[in-house]
């Protein structure tokens, strides 16, 4: 069997364009499951050989016979997690790129912390009781899309004042790390047991990225401007080259620990460590995404790092397709799908 005996499929949002483009570049057939109204985007970019329109992404489950017949390999991305339940994935009969066991580890905050701290990664301190707050904190709500409603508090009193606007919402109080945010994108290949640094980005968030445009005097005059973290785009960054060894090691530690903690296969494919770099060049990670993240969309056709490694276009989407192609050629597809 070769790449064109398979179809790479995904749902039409998040990072579908680069996934489908990358799959086409590696010689796969491509399929996009798009919500009514979104089909025209995927059609206009010419990345999908076939587009199936649905009212809701959950219809994916009733399309399984069709997908299996086409030898479809599904590539998960953020919208899978956002719009479908993890338990539903477990019963999926269609080939799925990645290790499903990882999903619950990345989506439960306490498991995620256990994984990161066991990997010797610095993580922001969590305050279990508001009375314990002894430094600036960021208060995060569960299931908040795009950091909606998060707030900063400088002490316990400030916390109680601000939380009073959030009734019955589940939250976590996390140490606020002062530094620059950075998102580290990796790819780990279980076929050749190699970790690759793919790219870095930072998010462009409203209004936290615009507050600096208003002088402190005017901020006071305008009174209530609380920072919010709603992502509206992504900005590429390269990091100081002297930080690369630590960033690479962090990725390796996370992979090694996943093999111990989660399941033998552990985490593989694209993943992202999301954090902050302090003025002392310490890296703190507050979240891991165990799949392709939308911040890699800016690296079509390549990032500086993937260009150095491959010398040709290599987005994260294409890297996924290449991994699948290599697995097919080595007759090891079963090692990377479930
Ligand atoms: P995602 O969309 O990735 O699930 P989210 O949008 O819910 O995440 P986070 O990524 O956790 O939110 O954080 C939103 C913003 O808050 C980001 O700009 C991030 O840099 C900042 N942030 C989060 N945690 C901390 C922290 N502990 N210290 C400093 N800044 C933080």
Short mmCIF file of C-alpha atoms and ligand atoms in Angstrom, two decimals:
data_model
loop_
_atom_site.label_atom_id
_atom_site.label_comp_id
_atom_site.label_asym_id
_atom_site.label_seq_id
_atom_site.Cartn_x
_atom_site.Cartn_y
_atom_site.Cartn_z
CA UNK A 1 0.00 0.00 0.00
CA UNK A 2 1.10 3.55 -0.67
CA UNK A 3 0.02 7.03 0.47
CA UNK A 4 -2.63 7.35 -2.24
CA UNK A 5 -4.41 4.22 -0.98
CA UNK A 6 -5.27 6.24 2.15
CA UNK A 7 -7.35 9.31 2.84
CA UNK A 8 -6.30 11.85 5.40
CA UNK A 9 -9.36 13.38 6.97
CA UNK A 10 -10.10 16.02 9.54
CA UNK A 11 -12.86 18.36 10.58
CA UNK A 12 -13.00 21.74 8.90
CA UNK A 13 -11.69 24.28 11.36
CA UNK A 14 -8.67 25.07 13.60
CA UNK A 15 -5.67 23.78 11.56
CA UNK A 16 -7.48 21.80 8.86
CA UNK A 17 -6.01 23.84 6.01
CA UNK A 18 -2.41 22.98 6.83
CA UNK A 19 -3.28 19.36 7.69
CA UNK A 20 -5.03 18.83 4.34
CA UNK A 21 -2.45 20.76 2.35
CA UNK A 22 0.34 18.76 3.97
CA UNK A 23 -1.47 15.51 3.24
CA UNK A 24 -1.89 16.43 -0.42
CA UNK A 25 1.78 17.39 -0.67
CA UNK A 26 2.71 13.92 0.62
CA UNK A 27 0.43 12.20 -1.92
CA UNK A 28 -2.63 11.32 0.18
CA UNK A 29 -6.27 11.71 -0.77
CA UNK A 30 -7.93 14.24 1.50
CA UNK A 31 -11.32 14.61 3.10
CA UNK A 32 -12.78 17.44 5.11
CA UNK A 33 -15.85 17.21 7.33
CA UNK A 34 -17.11 20.77 7.35
CA UNK A 35 -20.02 22.49 8.99
CA UNK A 36 -22.59 23.85 6.57
CA UNK A 37 -21.39 27.26 5.50
CA UNK A 38 -17.70 26.46 6.03
CA UNK A 39 -17.42 24.14 3.00
CA UNK A 40 -16.78 27.04 0.65
CA UNK A 41 -13.56 27.93 2.44
CA UNK A 42 -12.12 24.45 2.04
CA UNK A 43 -13.36 24.28 -1.54
CA UNK A 44 -11.83 27.62 -2.41
CA UNK A 45 -8.39 26.62 -1.11
CA UNK A 46 -8.52 23.37 -3.08
CA UNK A 47 -7.07 21.30 -0.25
CA UNK A 48 -9.86 18.74 0.10
CA UNK A 49 -10.57 16.09 -2.54
CA UNK A 50 -13.89 15.52 -0.81
CA UNK A 51 -15.94 17.65 1.51
CA UNK A 52 -18.73 16.21 3.62
CA UNK A 53 -21.15 18.80 5.00
CA UNK A 54 -22.58 18.32 8.46
CA UNK A 55 -24.74 20.31 10.82
CA UNK A 56 -22.65 19.27 13.77
CA UNK A 57 -19.19 17.68 14.00
CA UNK A 58 -20.67 14.86 16.07
CA UNK A 59 -22.11 13.48 12.82
CA UNK A 60 -18.61 12.18 12.24
CA UNK A 61 -19.62 9.15 14.28
CA UNK A 62 -22.44 8.23 11.90
CA UNK A 63 -20.12 8.60 8.89
CA UNK A 64 -17.76 5.92 10.15
CA UNK A 65 -18.63 3.20 7.60
CA UNK A 66 -17.90 5.59 4.75
CA UNK A 67 -14.67 6.73 6.33
CA UNK A 68 -13.43 3.21 7.04
CA UNK A 69 -14.15 2.22 3.45
CA UNK A 70 -11.96 5.07 2.22
CA UNK A 71 -9.09 3.97 4.49
CA UNK A 72 -9.37 7.27 6.30
CA UNK A 73 -6.89 8.31 8.94
CA UNK A 74 -8.33 11.09 11.11
CA UNK A 75 -6.04 13.84 12.33
CA UNK A 76 -7.26 15.35 15.62
CA UNK A 77 -6.92 19.04 16.38
CA UNK A 78 -8.30 21.52 18.89
CA UNK A 79 -11.85 21.47 17.53
CA UNK A 80 -12.12 17.70 18.11
CA UNK A 81 -11.49 18.27 21.79
CA UNK A 82 -13.66 21.38 21.97
CA UNK A 83 -16.76 19.97 20.26
CA UNK A 84 -16.73 16.25 21.03
CA UNK A 85 -16.43 14.13 24.14
CA UNK A 86 -13.23 12.24 24.90
CA UNK A 87 -15.23 9.11 25.76
CA UNK A 88 -16.75 9.09 22.28
CA UNK A 89 -13.31 8.90 20.71
CA UNK A 90 -12.46 5.71 22.52
CA UNK A 91 -15.05 3.81 20.47
CA UNK A 92 -14.13 5.38 17.15
CA UNK A 93 -13.61 2.69 14.50
CA UNK A 94 -11.87 5.01 12.04
CA UNK A 95 -8.07 5.11 12.21
CA UNK A 96 -7.00 7.99 14.47
CA UNK A 97 -3.49 9.50 14.38
CA UNK A 98 -2.07 9.64 17.89
CA UNK A 99 -2.51 7.95 21.23
CA UNK A 100 -6.03 8.35 22.62
CA UNK A 101 -4.85 7.55 26.14
CA UNK A 102 -3.10 10.92 26.18
CA UNK A 103 -6.35 12.87 25.78
CA UNK A 104 -7.50 12.57 29.36
CA UNK A 105 -4.05 13.45 30.67
CA UNK A 106 -3.91 16.73 28.80
CA UNK A 107 -7.50 17.70 29.52
CA UNK A 108 -7.57 17.10 33.30
CA UNK A 109 -5.67 19.90 35.03
CA UNK A 110 -4.37 17.73 37.88
CA UNK A 111 -3.14 14.92 35.61
CA UNK A 112 -1.50 17.47 33.35
CA UNK A 113 0.35 18.96 36.34
CA UNK A 114 1.42 15.52 37.52
CA UNK A 115 2.82 14.77 34.07
CA UNK A 116 4.67 18.11 33.77
CA UNK A 117 6.08 18.17 37.28
CA UNK A 118 7.21 14.56 37.01
CA UNK A 119 9.00 15.60 33.84
CA UNK A 120 11.00 18.15 35.87
CA UNK A 121 9.28 21.06 34.21
CA UNK A 122 8.77 24.28 36.19
CA UNK A 123 5.07 24.87 36.64
CA UNK A 124 3.34 27.85 38.27
CA UNK A 125 2.34 27.25 41.89
CA UNK A 126 -1.33 26.53 42.54
CA UNK A 127 -3.04 28.09 45.57
CA UNK A 128 -5.67 25.79 46.99
CA UNK A 129 -7.03 28.44 49.35
CA UNK A 130 -7.43 32.15 48.46
CA UNK A 131 -6.08 32.93 51.96
CA UNK A 132 -2.72 31.45 50.89
CA UNK A 133 -2.20 33.93 48.05
CA UNK A 134 1.18 35.58 48.70
CA UNK A 135 2.08 36.83 45.20
CA UNK A 136 0.30 37.93 42.01
CA UNK A 137 -2.03 35.23 40.69
CA UNK A 138 -4.04 34.52 37.56
CA UNK A 139 -7.47 33.02 38.15
CA UNK A 140 -8.53 30.65 35.39
CA UNK A 141 -11.99 29.26 34.81
CA UNK A 142 -12.51 25.69 33.70
CA UNK A 143 -13.52 25.27 30.09
CA UNK A 144 -12.96 28.98 29.42
CA UNK A 145 -12.55 29.38 25.69
CA UNK A 146 -9.63 31.63 24.85
CA UNK A 147 -9.00 32.67 28.41
CA UNK A 148 -12.37 34.43 28.61
CA UNK A 149 -12.98 35.92 32.04
CA UNK A 150 -9.53 35.13 33.49
CA UNK A 151 -8.41 37.78 35.94
CA UNK A 152 -5.31 38.83 37.84
CA UNK A 153 -5.34 39.36 41.59
CA UNK A 154 -2.59 40.90 43.68
CA UNK A 155 -3.69 39.47 47.03
CA UNK A 156 -6.50 37.64 48.85
CA UNK A 157 -8.67 40.73 49.20
CA UNK A 158 -8.36 41.57 45.53
CA UNK A 159 -9.20 37.96 44.69
CA UNK A 160 -12.45 38.03 46.72
CA UNK A 161 -13.51 41.29 45.18
CA UNK A 162 -13.01 40.02 41.62
CA UNK A 163 -14.38 36.51 42.15
CA UNK A 164 -17.65 37.99 43.38
CA UNK A 165 -18.56 38.60 39.72
CA UNK A 166 -18.23 34.88 38.97
CA UNK A 167 -20.92 32.90 40.71
CA UNK A 168 -20.79 29.09 40.61
CA UNK A 169 -17.85 28.95 38.21
CA UNK A 170 -15.07 26.43 38.79
CA UNK A 171 -11.64 28.01 38.84
CA UNK A 172 -8.00 27.49 39.66
CA UNK A 173 -5.74 30.07 41.29
CA UNK A 174 -2.33 30.00 39.68
CA UNK A 175 0.82 31.98 40.39
CA UNK A 176 1.21 34.68 37.74
CA UNK A 177 4.63 34.33 36.14
CA UNK A 178 6.11 37.62 35.03
CA UNK A 179 7.85 37.20 31.71
CA UNK A 180 7.04 36.78 28.04
CA UNK A 181 4.59 34.11 26.91
CA UNK A 182 5.91 31.58 24.41
CA UNK A 183 4.45 28.46 22.85
CA UNK A 184 6.92 25.71 21.99
CA UNK A 185 5.88 23.41 19.16
CA UNK A 186 7.44 19.96 18.85
CA UNK A 187 7.02 16.77 16.87
CA UNK A 188 8.06 13.40 18.21
CA UNK A 189 8.44 10.52 15.79
CA UNK A 190 8.05 7.07 17.33
CA UNK A 191 9.28 5.57 14.04
CA UNK A 192 12.80 6.91 14.42
CA UNK A 193 12.54 7.81 18.10
CA UNK A 194 13.45 11.42 17.39
CA UNK A 195 12.19 14.71 18.77
CA UNK A 196 12.06 17.75 16.48
CA UNK A 197 11.65 21.39 17.39
CA UNK A 198 9.06 22.64 14.90
CA UNK A 199 8.47 26.30 15.72
CA UNK A 200 7.57 28.90 18.32
CA UNK A 201 4.82 31.47 18.47
CA UNK A 202 3.19 33.87 20.81
CA UNK A 203 -0.48 34.73 20.86
CA UNK A 204 -2.00 38.04 19.98
CA UNK A 205 -4.59 38.51 22.68
CA UNK A 206 -7.25 41.08 23.23
CA UNK A 207 -7.08 43.18 25.24
CA UNK A 208 -3.93 42.21 27.15
CA UNK A 209 -1.76 43.01 24.10
CA UNK A 210 -3.32 46.42 23.67
CA UNK A 211 -3.30 47.75 27.23
CA UNK A 212 0.31 48.90 26.78
CA UNK A 213 -0.92 51.29 24.07
CA UNK A 214 -2.86 53.23 26.65
CA UNK A 215 -0.83 55.30 29.09
CA UNK A 216 -1.13 54.43 32.80
CA UNK A 217 -2.77 57.82 33.38
CA UNK A 218 -5.47 57.09 30.81
CA UNK A 219 -5.92 53.55 32.11
CA UNK A 220 -6.74 55.03 35.51
CA UNK A 221 -9.04 57.58 33.91
CA UNK A 222 -10.87 54.86 32.02
CA UNK A 223 -11.18 52.99 35.33
CA UNK A 224 -12.28 49.48 34.59
CA UNK A 225 -9.93 47.92 32.08
CA UNK A 226 -9.22 44.38 33.24
CA UNK A 227 -6.87 42.35 31.08
CA UNK A 228 -8.49 39.62 28.99
CA UNK A 229 -6.78 36.90 27.00
CA UNK A 230 -9.01 36.20 24.04
CA UNK A 231 -6.80 34.90 21.23
CA UNK A 232 -7.29 36.74 17.97
CA UNK A 233 -4.16 35.58 16.16
CA UNK A 234 -0.63 34.27 16.45
CA UNK A 235 2.76 35.87 15.95
CA UNK A 236 5.87 33.89 14.97
CA UNK A 237 8.93 34.05 17.17
CA UNK A 238 12.40 32.62 17.17
CA UNK A 239 14.01 32.16 20.56
CA UNK A 240 17.53 32.97 21.68
CA UNK A 241 19.53 30.06 20.37
CA UNK A 242 21.06 29.49 23.80
CA UNK A 243 17.58 28.53 25.07
CA UNK A 244 17.22 25.73 22.54
CA UNK A 245 19.07 23.01 24.50
CA UNK A 246 16.74 23.45 27.51
CA UNK A 247 13.66 23.62 25.28
CA UNK A 248 14.73 20.43 23.51
CA UNK A 249 15.42 18.65 26.81
CA UNK A 250 12.03 19.69 28.16
CA UNK A 251 10.34 18.09 25.15
CA UNK A 252 12.36 14.91 25.61
CA UNK A 253 11.52 14.69 29.30
CA UNK A 254 7.81 15.10 28.59
CA UNK A 255 7.93 12.32 25.99
CA UNK A 256 9.92 9.96 28.24
CA UNK A 257 7.58 10.55 31.18
CA UNK A 258 4.51 9.98 29.03
CA UNK A 259 5.75 6.49 28.22
CA UNK A 260 5.91 5.74 31.95
CA UNK A 261 2.79 7.52 33.13
CA UNK A 262 0.28 7.21 30.33
CA UNK A 263 0.87 4.08 28.32
CA UNK A 264 3.76 2.31 26.66
CA UNK A 265 3.41 4.28 23.44
CA UNK A 266 3.18 7.56 25.35
CA UNK A 267 2.81 10.85 23.53
CA UNK A 268 3.86 11.10 19.89
CA UNK A 269 3.23 13.35 16.90
CA UNK A 270 2.86 17.11 17.33
CA UNK A 271 2.56 18.67 20.77
CA UNK A 272 2.98 22.06 22.37
CA UNK A 273 4.31 23.31 25.68
CA UNK A 274 2.71 26.61 26.57
CA UNK A 275 4.50 28.86 28.98
CA UNK A 276 6.31 31.96 30.02
CA UNK A 277 10.05 32.81 29.91
CA UNK A 278 11.19 34.98 32.82
CA UNK A 279 13.91 37.67 32.75
CA UNK A 280 16.20 35.07 34.40
CA UNK A 281 15.58 32.87 31.33
CA UNK A 282 13.64 30.38 33.41
CA UNK A 283 10.88 28.61 31.55
CA UNK A 284 7.54 27.93 33.26
CA UNK A 285 4.92 25.79 31.54
CA UNK A 286 1.26 26.21 32.40
CA UNK A 287 -0.24 23.89 29.80
CA UNK A 288 0.52 21.06 27.41
CA UNK A 289 -1.45 20.39 24.23
CA UNK A 290 -0.86 16.86 23.02
CA UNK A 291 -1.73 17.49 19.38
CA UNK A 292 -1.37 20.09 16.64
CA UNK A 293 -2.18 23.58 17.90
CA UNK A 294 -3.40 26.54 15.86
CA UNK A 295 -0.24 28.54 16.59
CA UNK A 296 1.53 26.38 13.99
CA UNK A 297 -0.75 27.75 11.24
CA UNK A 298 1.64 30.64 10.70
CA UNK A 299 4.39 28.26 9.65
CA UNK A 300 3.00 27.38 6.28
CA UNK A 301 5.13 26.59 4.29
CA UNK A 302 7.80 26.23 6.98
CA UNK A 303 9.26 27.71 10.12
CA UNK A 304 12.93 28.75 10.34
CA UNK A 305 13.54 25.50 12.22
CA UNK A 306 11.75 23.12 9.86
CA UNK A 307 13.44 24.82 6.92
CA UNK A 308 16.83 24.22 8.50
CA UNK A 309 16.01 20.56 9.04
CA UNK A 310 14.17 19.75 5.82
CA UNK A 311 15.28 22.44 3.33
CA UNK A 312 11.80 22.43 1.82
CA UNK A 313 8.25 23.26 2.88
CA UNK A 314 7.45 21.37 6.09
CA UNK A 315 4.52 22.60 8.13
CA UNK A 316 3.33 20.65 11.15
CA UNK A 317 0.42 19.43 9.00
CA UNK A 318 2.81 18.11 6.39
CA UNK A 319 5.06 16.58 9.06
CA UNK A 320 2.07 14.53 10.27
CA UNK A 321 1.42 13.30 6.73
CA UNK A 322 5.11 12.48 6.27
CA UNK A 323 5.09 10.41 9.45
CA UNK A 324 2.07 8.47 8.22
CA UNK A 325 3.70 7.96 4.82
CA UNK A 326 6.91 6.70 6.45
CA UNK A 327 4.88 4.35 8.63
CA UNK A 328 3.05 2.94 5.59
CA UNK A 329 6.35 2.38 3.80
CA UNK A 330 7.83 0.61 6.83
CA UNK A 331 4.63 -1.35 7.40
CA UNK A 332 4.34 0.25 10.85
CA UNK A 333 1.04 2.10 10.55
CA UNK A 334 -0.30 0.26 13.59
CA UNK A 335 2.39 2.01 15.68
CA UNK A 336 1.01 5.49 15.05
CA UNK A 337 -2.74 5.05 14.76
CA UNK A 338 -5.33 3.68 17.10
P1 LIG B 1 -6.01 27.22 25.73
O1 LIG B 1 -6.82 28.01 24.74
O2 LIG B 1 -4.62 26.95 25.27
O3 LIG B 1 -6.71 26.04 26.32
P2 LIG B 1 -6.64 29.35 27.49
O4 LIG B 1 -6.89 30.33 26.40
O5 LIG B 1 -7.76 28.83 28.28
O6 LIG B 1 -5.78 28.15 26.97
P3 LIG B 1 -4.20 29.88 28.82
O7 LIG B 1 -3.44 29.50 27.60
O8 LIG B 1 -4.10 29.00 29.99
O9 LIG B 1 -5.71 30.10 28.48
O10 LIG B 1 -3.79 31.34 29.21
C1 LIG B 1 -4.28 32.54 28.60
C2 LIG B 1 -3.26 33.65 28.73
O11 LIG B 1 -2.82 33.82 30.06
C3 LIG B 1 -2.01 33.48 27.90
O12 LIG B 1 -1.62 34.73 27.37
C4 LIG B 1 -0.95 33.07 28.85
O13 LIG B 1 0.30 33.51 28.44
C5 LIG B 1 -1.41 33.75 30.13
N1 LIG B 1 -1.08 32.92 31.27
C6 LIG B 1 -1.65 31.75 31.59
N2 LIG B 1 -1.14 31.25 32.74
C7 LIG B 1 -0.22 32.14 33.13
C8 LIG B 1 0.66 32.21 34.25
N3 LIG B 1 0.64 31.26 35.19
N4 LIG B 1 1.47 33.28 34.37
C9 LIG B 1 1.46 34.25 33.43
N5 LIG B 1 0.66 34.26 32.37
C10 LIG B 1 -0.17 33.22 32.21
#
